[in-house]
mmCIF file of C-alpha atoms in Angstrom:
data_model
loop_
_atom_site.group_PDB
_atom_site.id
_atom_site.type_symbol
_atom_site.label_atom_id
_atom_site.label_comp_id
_atom_site.label_asym_id
_atom_site.label_seq_id
_atom_site.Cartn_x
_atom_site.Cartn_y
_atom_site.Cartn_z
ATOM 1 C CA MET A 1 -18.716 -35.305 -38.972
ATOM 2 C CA LYS A 2 -17.048 -32.260 -39.798
ATOM 3 C CA LYS A 3 -19.816 -29.693 -38.906
ATOM 4 C CA ILE A 4 -20.749 -31.589 -35.772
ATOM 5 C CA ILE A 5 -16.981 -30.998 -35.207
ATOM 6 C CA LEU A 6 -17.161 -27.298 -36.328
ATOM 7 C CA LEU A 7 -20.261 -26.317 -33.816
ATOM 8 C CA THR A 8 -18.670 -28.289 -31.070
ATOM 9 C CA ALA A 9 -15.450 -26.003 -31.410
ATOM 10 C CA VAL A 10 -17.615 -22.709 -31.967
ATOM 11 C CA LEU A 11 -19.602 -23.315 -28.922
ATOM 12 C CA ILE A 12 -16.519 -24.625 -26.576
ATOM 13 C CA SER A 13 -14.901 -21.587 -28.007
ATOM 14 C CA SER A 14 -18.087 -19.177 -27.305
ATOM 15 C CA PHE A 15 -18.235 -20.605 -23.383
ATOM 16 C CA SER A 16 -14.690 -19.694 -23.095
ATOM 17 C CA PHE A 17 -14.918 -16.398 -23.632
ATOM 18 C CA ALA A 18 -18.138 -15.235 -22.498
ATOM 19 C CA GLU A 19 -18.368 -11.839 -21.902
ATOM 20 C CA ILE A 20 -19.984 -9.679 -18.524
ATOM 21 C CA SER A 21 -23.260 -7.429 -19.479
ATOM 22 C CA ASN A 22 -22.247 -4.510 -21.082
ATOM 23 C CA SER A 23 -23.502 -2.570 -17.941
ATOM 24 C CA GLU A 24 -20.406 -4.300 -15.894
ATOM 25 C CA LYS A 25 -18.404 -3.478 -18.878
ATOM 26 C CA SER A 26 -19.277 0.214 -19.020
ATOM 27 C CA ILE A 27 -19.054 0.218 -15.343
ATOM 28 C CA LEU A 28 -15.283 -0.894 -15.296
ATOM 29 C CA ILE A 29 -14.141 1.229 -18.574
ATOM 30 C CA SER A 30 -15.941 4.334 -16.148
ATOM 31 C CA LEU A 31 -13.512 3.176 -13.340
ATOM 32 C CA TYR A 32 -10.453 2.744 -16.283
ATOM 33 C CA ASN A 33 -10.947 6.205 -17.297
ATOM 34 C CA ALA A 34 -12.141 8.184 -13.637
ATOM 35 C CA THR A 35 -8.679 6.808 -12.159
ATOM 36 C CA ASN A 36 -6.112 7.651 -14.870
ATOM 37 C CA GLY A 37 -5.687 3.448 -16.645
ATOM 38 C CA SER A 38 -3.474 4.876 -19.637
ATOM 39 C CA ASN A 39 -0.926 5.152 -16.581
ATOM 40 C CA TRP A 40 -1.704 2.182 -14.618
ATOM 41 C CA ASN A 41 1.600 0.185 -13.714
ATOM 42 C CA THR A 42 -0.800 -2.726 -15.346
ATOM 43 C CA LYS A 43 -3.334 -1.293 -17.883
ATOM 44 C CA TRP A 44 -5.982 -3.127 -18.798
ATOM 45 C CA ASP A 45 -6.362 -4.248 -23.112
ATOM 46 C CA LEU A 46 -9.775 -2.974 -23.611
ATOM 47 C CA ASN A 47 -9.553 -5.233 -26.579
ATOM 48 C CA GLN A 48 -9.459 -8.024 -24.882
ATOM 49 C CA PRO A 49 -12.173 -9.959 -22.717
ATOM 50 C CA VAL A 50 -12.983 -8.908 -19.015
ATOM 51 C CA SER A 51 -11.543 -11.836 -18.145
ATOM 52 C CA LYS A 52 -8.228 -11.063 -19.031
ATOM 53 C CA TRP A 53 -8.015 -7.742 -17.379
ATOM 54 C CA PHE A 54 -5.654 -7.337 -15.111
ATOM 55 C CA GLY A 55 -6.990 -7.814 -11.078
ATOM 56 C CA VAL A 56 -10.510 -8.452 -12.505
ATOM 57 C CA LYS A 57 -12.031 -11.709 -11.981
ATOM 58 C CA VAL A 58 -15.364 -13.501 -13.387
ATOM 59 C CA GLU A 59 -17.399 -15.965 -12.104
ATOM 60 C CA ASN A 60 -20.424 -16.873 -14.358
ATOM 61 C CA ASP A 61 -20.270 -13.724 -16.372
ATOM 62 C CA LYS A 62 -20.256 -11.747 -13.377
ATOM 63 C CA VAL A 63 -17.642 -9.378 -11.865
ATOM 64 C CA ILE A 64 -16.656 -10.937 -8.565
ATOM 65 C CA GLU A 65 -13.334 -9.530 -7.561
ATOM 66 C CA LEU A 66 -11.041 -5.915 -8.390
ATOM 67 C CA ASN A 67 -7.874 -6.277 -6.953
ATOM 68 C CA LEU A 68 -6.018 -3.385 -8.350
ATOM 69 C CA SER A 69 -4.055 -2.610 -5.356
ATOM 70 C CA ASN A 70 -0.185 -0.798 -6.094
ATOM 71 C CA ASN A 71 -1.230 0.029 -9.194
ATOM 72 C CA ASN A 72 -0.995 3.713 -9.892
ATOM 73 C CA LEU A 73 -5.252 4.430 -9.568
ATOM 74 C CA LYS A 74 -5.219 8.431 -9.412
ATOM 75 C CA GLY A 75 -8.355 9.943 -9.356
ATOM 76 C CA ALA A 76 -11.606 10.198 -7.971
ATOM 77 C CA LEU A 77 -13.931 6.874 -7.775
ATOM 78 C CA PRO A 78 -16.699 7.130 -9.600
ATOM 79 C CA THR A 79 -20.543 6.635 -8.653
ATOM 80 C CA GLU A 80 -20.902 4.132 -11.055
ATOM 81 C CA ILE A 81 -19.239 1.429 -9.164
ATOM 82 C CA GLY A 82 -21.560 0.809 -7.008
ATOM 83 C CA GLY A 83 -23.259 -0.965 -10.190
ATOM 84 C CA LEU A 84 -21.239 -4.007 -9.327
ATOM 85 C CA LYS A 85 -23.652 -5.929 -7.234
ATOM 86 C CA ASN A 86 -22.010 -8.660 -7.574
ATOM 87 C CA VAL A 87 -18.494 -7.959 -6.645
ATOM 88 C CA ARG A 88 -16.778 -9.644 -2.916
ATOM 89 C CA ILE A 89 -13.944 -8.278 -3.181
ATOM 90 C CA ILE A 90 -12.798 -4.116 -3.298
ATOM 91 C CA ASN A 91 -8.913 -4.458 -2.977
ATOM 92 C CA PHE A 92 -7.602 -0.689 -4.181
ATOM 93 C CA PHE A 93 -4.991 -0.243 -1.543
ATOM 94 C CA LYS A 94 -1.643 1.488 -2.254
ATOM 95 C CA ASN A 95 -2.876 3.857 -4.809
ATOM 96 C CA GLU A 96 -3.654 7.842 -5.098
ATOM 97 C CA LEU A 97 -7.250 7.635 -4.977
ATOM 98 C CA THR A 98 -8.844 11.137 -3.982
ATOM 99 C CA GLY A 99 -12.133 12.926 -3.446
ATOM 100 C CA VAL A 100 -14.946 11.305 -1.057
ATOM 101 C CA ILE A 101 -15.378 7.123 -1.055
ATOM 102 C CA PRO A 102 -18.520 6.850 -3.379
ATOM 103 C CA ALA A 103 -22.042 6.466 -1.485
ATOM 104 C CA SER A 104 -22.842 3.877 -4.179
ATOM 105 C CA ILE A 105 -20.819 1.902 -1.988
ATOM 106 C CA GLY A 106 -23.427 0.542 0.004
ATOM 107 C CA ASP A 107 -25.448 -0.918 -3.390
ATOM 108 C CA MET A 108 -22.757 -3.730 -3.377
ATOM 109 C CA LYS A 109 -24.659 -6.077 -1.590
ATOM 110 C CA SER A 110 -22.450 -8.507 -2.156
ATOM 111 C CA LEU A 111 -19.534 -7.240 -0.702
ATOM 112 C CA GLN A 112 -17.089 -9.047 1.844
ATOM 113 C CA VAL A 113 -13.888 -7.556 2.039
ATOM 114 C CA LEU A 114 -13.610 -3.616 0.669
ATOM 115 C CA ASN A 115 -9.561 -2.242 1.111
ATOM 116 C CA LEU A 116 -9.725 1.521 0.311
ATOM 117 C CA SER A 117 -6.463 1.909 2.764
ATOM 118 C CA PHE A 118 -3.344 4.126 1.865
ATOM 119 C CA ASN A 119 -5.128 6.538 -0.394
ATOM 120 C CA GLN A 120 -5.623 10.322 -0.031
ATOM 121 C CA PHE A 121 -9.414 9.910 0.312
ATOM 122 C CA SER A 122 -11.170 12.873 1.969
ATOM 123 C CA GLY A 123 -14.614 13.383 3.375
ATOM 124 C CA SER A 124 -16.687 11.158 5.745
ATOM 125 C CA ILE A 125 -17.626 7.769 5.901
ATOM 126 C CA PRO A 126 -20.554 7.394 4.139
ATOM 127 C CA ALA A 127 -23.412 6.132 6.253
ATOM 128 C CA SER A 128 -24.717 4.075 3.357
ATOM 129 C CA ILE A 129 -21.555 1.854 3.701
ATOM 130 C CA ALA A 130 -23.793 -0.093 6.089
ATOM 131 C CA ASN A 131 -26.266 -1.085 3.356
ATOM 132 C CA ALA A 132 -23.703 -3.309 2.075
ATOM 133 C CA SER A 133 -24.480 -5.810 4.701
ATOM 134 C CA ASN A 134 -22.101 -8.734 3.836
ATOM 135 C CA LEU A 135 -18.971 -6.917 4.408
ATOM 136 C CA VAL A 136 -16.592 -9.095 6.779
ATOM 137 C CA SER A 137 -13.626 -6.452 6.118
ATOM 138 C CA VAL A 138 -13.411 -2.781 6.098
ATOM 139 C CA GLU A 139 -9.673 -1.164 5.626
ATOM 140 C CA LEU A 140 -10.106 2.587 5.493
ATOM 141 C CA PHE A 141 -7.122 3.684 6.770
ATOM 142 C CA MET A 142 -4.248 6.078 5.810
ATOM 143 C CA ASN A 143 -6.303 8.316 4.063
ATOM 144 C CA ALA A 144 -7.502 12.159 4.609
ATOM 145 C CA LEU A 145 -11.207 11.203 6.425
ATOM 146 C CA THR A 146 -12.517 13.223 8.561
ATOM 147 C CA GLY A 147 -16.183 13.717 10.783
ATOM 148 C CA GLU A 148 -17.522 10.849 12.568
ATOM 149 C CA ILE A 149 -17.723 6.955 12.154
ATOM 150 C CA PRO A 150 -21.221 6.587 11.043
ATOM 151 C CA SER A 151 -23.968 5.662 13.815
ATOM 152 C CA THR A 152 -25.334 3.567 11.256
ATOM 153 C CA ILE A 153 -22.084 1.317 11.594
ATOM 154 C CA ASN A 154 -24.276 -1.505 13.908
ATOM 155 C CA LYS A 155 -25.899 -3.117 10.564
ATOM 156 C CA LEU A 156 -22.561 -4.296 9.615
ATOM 157 C CA ASN A 157 -23.482 -7.615 11.903
ATOM 158 C CA LYS A 158 -20.976 -9.823 10.309
ATOM 159 C CA LEU A 159 -17.817 -7.761 10.096
ATOM 160 C CA GLU A 160 -15.200 -9.096 11.940
ATOM 161 C CA LEU A 161 -12.308 -6.304 10.965
ATOM 162 C CA LEU A 162 -12.796 -2.612 11.152
ATOM 163 C CA SER A 163 -9.538 -0.702 10.490
ATOM 164 C CA LEU A 164 -9.799 3.060 10.410
ATOM 165 C CA TYR A 165 -6.218 4.853 12.046
ATOM 166 C CA ASN A 166 -4.281 7.052 10.855
ATOM 167 C CA ASN A 167 -6.734 9.824 9.671
ATOM 168 C CA GLN A 168 -8.632 12.775 10.557
ATOM 169 C CA LEU A 169 -11.673 11.259 12.756
ATOM 170 C CA SER A 170 -13.035 12.615 15.237
ATOM 171 C CA GLY A 171 -15.824 12.979 18.061
ATOM 172 C CA GLU A 172 -17.206 10.308 20.538
ATOM 173 C CA LEU A 173 -16.799 6.472 19.548
ATOM 174 C CA PRO A 174 -20.848 5.914 18.732
ATOM 175 C CA ALA A 175 -23.018 3.632 20.730
ATOM 176 C CA GLU A 176 -23.592 1.786 17.676
ATOM 177 C CA LEU A 177 -20.208 0.978 17.450
ATOM 178 C CA PHE A 178 -20.318 -1.290 20.621
ATOM 179 C CA ALA A 179 -23.069 -3.099 19.144
ATOM 180 C CA LEU A 180 -20.844 -5.007 16.442
ATOM 181 C CA GLN A 181 -21.496 -8.680 17.132
ATOM 182 C CA SER A 182 -19.220 -10.594 15.177
ATOM 183 C CA ILE A 183 -16.150 -7.921 15.620
ATOM 184 C CA LYS A 184 -12.722 -9.394 16.360
ATOM 185 C CA VAL A 185 -9.998 -6.496 15.422
ATOM 186 C CA LEU A 186 -11.010 -2.555 15.973
ATOM 187 C CA GLN A 187 -8.056 -0.283 14.986
ATOM 188 C CA LEU A 188 -8.965 3.530 15.371
ATOM 189 C CA ASN A 189 -5.981 4.870 16.314
ATOM 190 C CA SER A 190 -4.268 8.230 14.979
ATOM 191 C CA ASN A 191 -7.021 9.761 14.886
ATOM 192 C CA LYS A 192 -8.593 12.877 17.051
ATOM 193 C CA PHE A 193 -11.701 10.843 19.122
ATOM 194 C CA THR A 194 -12.924 12.447 22.120
ATOM 195 C CA GLY A 195 -14.920 11.304 25.299
ATOM 196 C CA LYS A 196 -15.045 8.409 26.838
ATOM 197 C CA LEU A 197 -14.571 5.024 26.304
ATOM 198 C CA SER A 198 -17.983 3.142 27.343
ATOM 199 C CA PRO A 199 -18.488 0.327 29.796
ATOM 200 C CA ASP A 200 -20.451 -1.115 26.761
ATOM 201 C CA VAL A 201 -17.010 -2.134 25.039
ATOM 202 C CA ALA A 202 -17.937 -5.130 27.308
ATOM 203 C CA ASN A 203 -20.619 -5.949 24.762
ATOM 204 C CA LEU A 204 -17.940 -6.996 22.245
ATOM 205 C CA LYS A 205 -17.343 -10.704 23.311
ATOM 206 C CA THR A 206 -15.760 -11.807 19.997
ATOM 207 C CA LEU A 207 -13.337 -8.967 20.596
ATOM 208 C CA GLU A 208 -9.878 -9.731 19.856
ATOM 209 C CA SER A 209 -7.731 -6.893 19.248
ATOM 210 C CA LEU A 210 -8.188 -3.100 20.581
ATOM 211 C CA VAL A 211 -6.753 -0.551 19.095
ATOM 212 C CA LEU A 212 -7.430 3.175 20.661
ATOM 213 C CA PHE A 213 -3.522 4.543 21.017
ATOM 214 C CA ASP A 214 -2.886 8.023 19.637
ATOM 215 C CA ASN A 215 -6.315 9.851 20.133
ATOM 216 C CA ASN A 216 -7.919 12.511 22.631
ATOM 217 C CA LEU A 217 -9.982 9.560 24.687
ATOM 218 C CA ALA A 218 -10.242 10.917 28.512
ATOM 219 C CA GLY A 219 -11.904 9.515 31.631
ATOM 220 C CA THR A 220 -11.270 6.398 33.450
ATOM 221 C CA ILE A 221 -10.296 3.088 31.235
ATOM 222 C CA PRO A 222 -13.790 0.930 31.867
ATOM 223 C CA PHE A 223 -12.586 -1.893 34.404
ATOM 224 C CA GLU A 224 -15.532 -3.865 32.162
ATOM 225 C CA LEU A 225 -12.463 -4.740 29.150
ATOM 226 C CA GLU A 226 -11.809 -7.979 31.776
ATOM 227 C CA LYS A 227 -15.046 -9.437 30.392
ATOM 228 C CA LEU A 228 -13.977 -9.571 27.001
ATOM 229 C CA ASN A 229 -12.319 -13.378 27.395
ATOM 230 C CA ASN A 230 -11.114 -12.928 23.611
ATOM 231 C CA LEU A 231 -9.103 -9.721 24.018
ATOM 232 C CA LYS A 232 -5.771 -10.910 23.328
ATOM 233 C CA GLU A 233 -4.202 -7.432 22.496
ATOM 234 C CA MET A 234 -4.677 -3.751 23.206
ATOM 235 C CA ASN A 235 -3.212 -0.425 23.246
ATOM 236 C CA VAL A 236 -5.071 2.565 25.013
ATOM 237 C CA SER A 237 -1.802 4.560 25.777
ATOM 238 C CA TYR A 238 -1.410 7.733 24.319
ATOM 239 C CA ASN A 239 -4.978 9.509 25.284
ATOM 240 C CA ASN A 240 -5.851 10.955 28.593
ATOM 241 C CA PHE A 241 -7.220 8.714 30.193
ATOM 242 C CA ASN A 242 -6.807 9.046 34.241
ATOM 243 C CA GLY A 243 -7.583 7.030 37.182
ATOM 244 C CA PHE A 244 -7.034 3.481 38.199
ATOM 245 C CA VAL A 245 -6.850 0.030 36.112
ATOM 246 C CA SER A 246 -6.480 -3.073 36.881
ATOM 247 C CA LYS A 247 -3.093 -5.042 36.406
ATOM 248 C CA THR A 248 -4.318 -7.505 33.776
ATOM 249 C CA LEU A 249 -5.367 -4.521 31.172
ATOM 250 C CA ALA A 250 -1.912 -3.079 31.997
ATOM 251 C CA GLU A 251 0.146 -5.930 30.368
ATOM 252 C CA LYS A 252 -2.110 -6.336 27.683
ATOM 253 C CA ASP A 253 -1.559 -2.840 26.397
ATOM 254 C CA THR A 254 1.628 -2.582 24.262
ATOM 255 C CA PHE A 255 2.976 0.885 25.924
ATOM 256 C CA LYS A 256 1.752 0.226 29.383
ATOM 257 C CA MET A 257 -1.295 2.395 29.951
ATOM 258 C CA THR A 258 1.417 5.649 29.184
ATOM 259 C CA MET A 259 -0.662 8.632 28.721
ATOM 260 C CA VAL A 260 -0.538 12.322 28.159
ATOM 261 C CA ASN A 261 -2.087 15.275 30.069
ATOM 262 C CA GLU A 262 -4.041 18.475 28.545
ATOM 263 C CA PHE A 263 -0.433 19.814 29.236
ATOM 264 C CA GLY A 264 1.555 17.100 26.489
ATOM 265 C CA VAL A 265 3.230 15.895 29.349
ATOM 266 C CA ALA A 266 3.639 11.658 30.003
ATOM 267 C CA SER A 267 2.656 9.826 32.215
ATOM 268 C CA THR A 268 3.691 6.049 33.101
ATOM 269 C CA LEU A 269 1.461 3.586 35.076
ATOM 270 C CA ASN A 270 2.436 2.380 38.572
ATOM 271 C CA VAL A 271 1.597 -0.975 39.939
ATOM 272 C CA VAL A 272 -0.213 -0.855 43.286
ATOM 273 C CA ASP A 273 -1.864 -3.188 45.773
ATOM 274 C CA LYS A 274 -4.395 -5.249 45.215
ATOM 275 C CA ASP A 275 -3.938 -5.381 41.773
ATOM 276 C CA LYS A 276 -4.539 -2.288 40.254
ATOM 277 C CA ALA A 277 -2.618 0.932 39.284
ATOM 278 C CA ILE A 278 -2.799 4.489 39.000
ATOM 279 C CA VAL A 279 -1.630 6.806 36.269
ATOM 280 C CA ASN A 280 0.940 9.354 37.541
ATOM 281 C CA GLU A 281 2.852 11.975 36.305
ATOM 282 C CA GLU A 282 6.486 11.090 35.814
#
């Protein structure tokens, strides 16, 4: 009887402290070393089971979540991180991460939420990010990212939130951006985007929030925006838009369609007859 009880206890103990694979553990240790883990606000005790490491969630002996926000991570993310095939959530918000976003992010086929915002990432957004086809939320705001939005973005057909504001992104908004059939929140403000806002924006049927202010977008504001029945808020001010805009759209814009021309002169919106308005210099 004692042997049975002892064997049962051993089995329960083994189940309770079941470990992840050596490969996943090795990847986590690489992350720890690459981001100055010994100086994290909350450190990992590498002698403890991974399930007890701060910010790591384990399910069925697999790492499914990394939440290390505001934890004083410093350094570049190792390429190996893409080997965490079962991770659904990565949240590294508000640290001091530098370097480029690893292209291997695209190898994380289970990834649904990616938050690398409020760090010091540079370089471009890797086109391979589109290979993480289960992404629902991508937040990369408050970094130093450059280059254009990758044209592969349209592959993220489950994406509901794309937040890229306060970077140094440039170029025209790619046509593929307007093929995101699930997008609800699109935040691209405070970058260096140029060109026109395509009438194809009307294809974003699920869009609820459109934020484009503080860029260098020009041309007219598409009347097609009125077709977006789910659009609750919009801010396209502080660009170089000109011409007419409907009163309906003007009322949705936080800054009432305030524009800045090539000379840096602010223009305000004046409502005129037939429910239309024109941007005029003050």
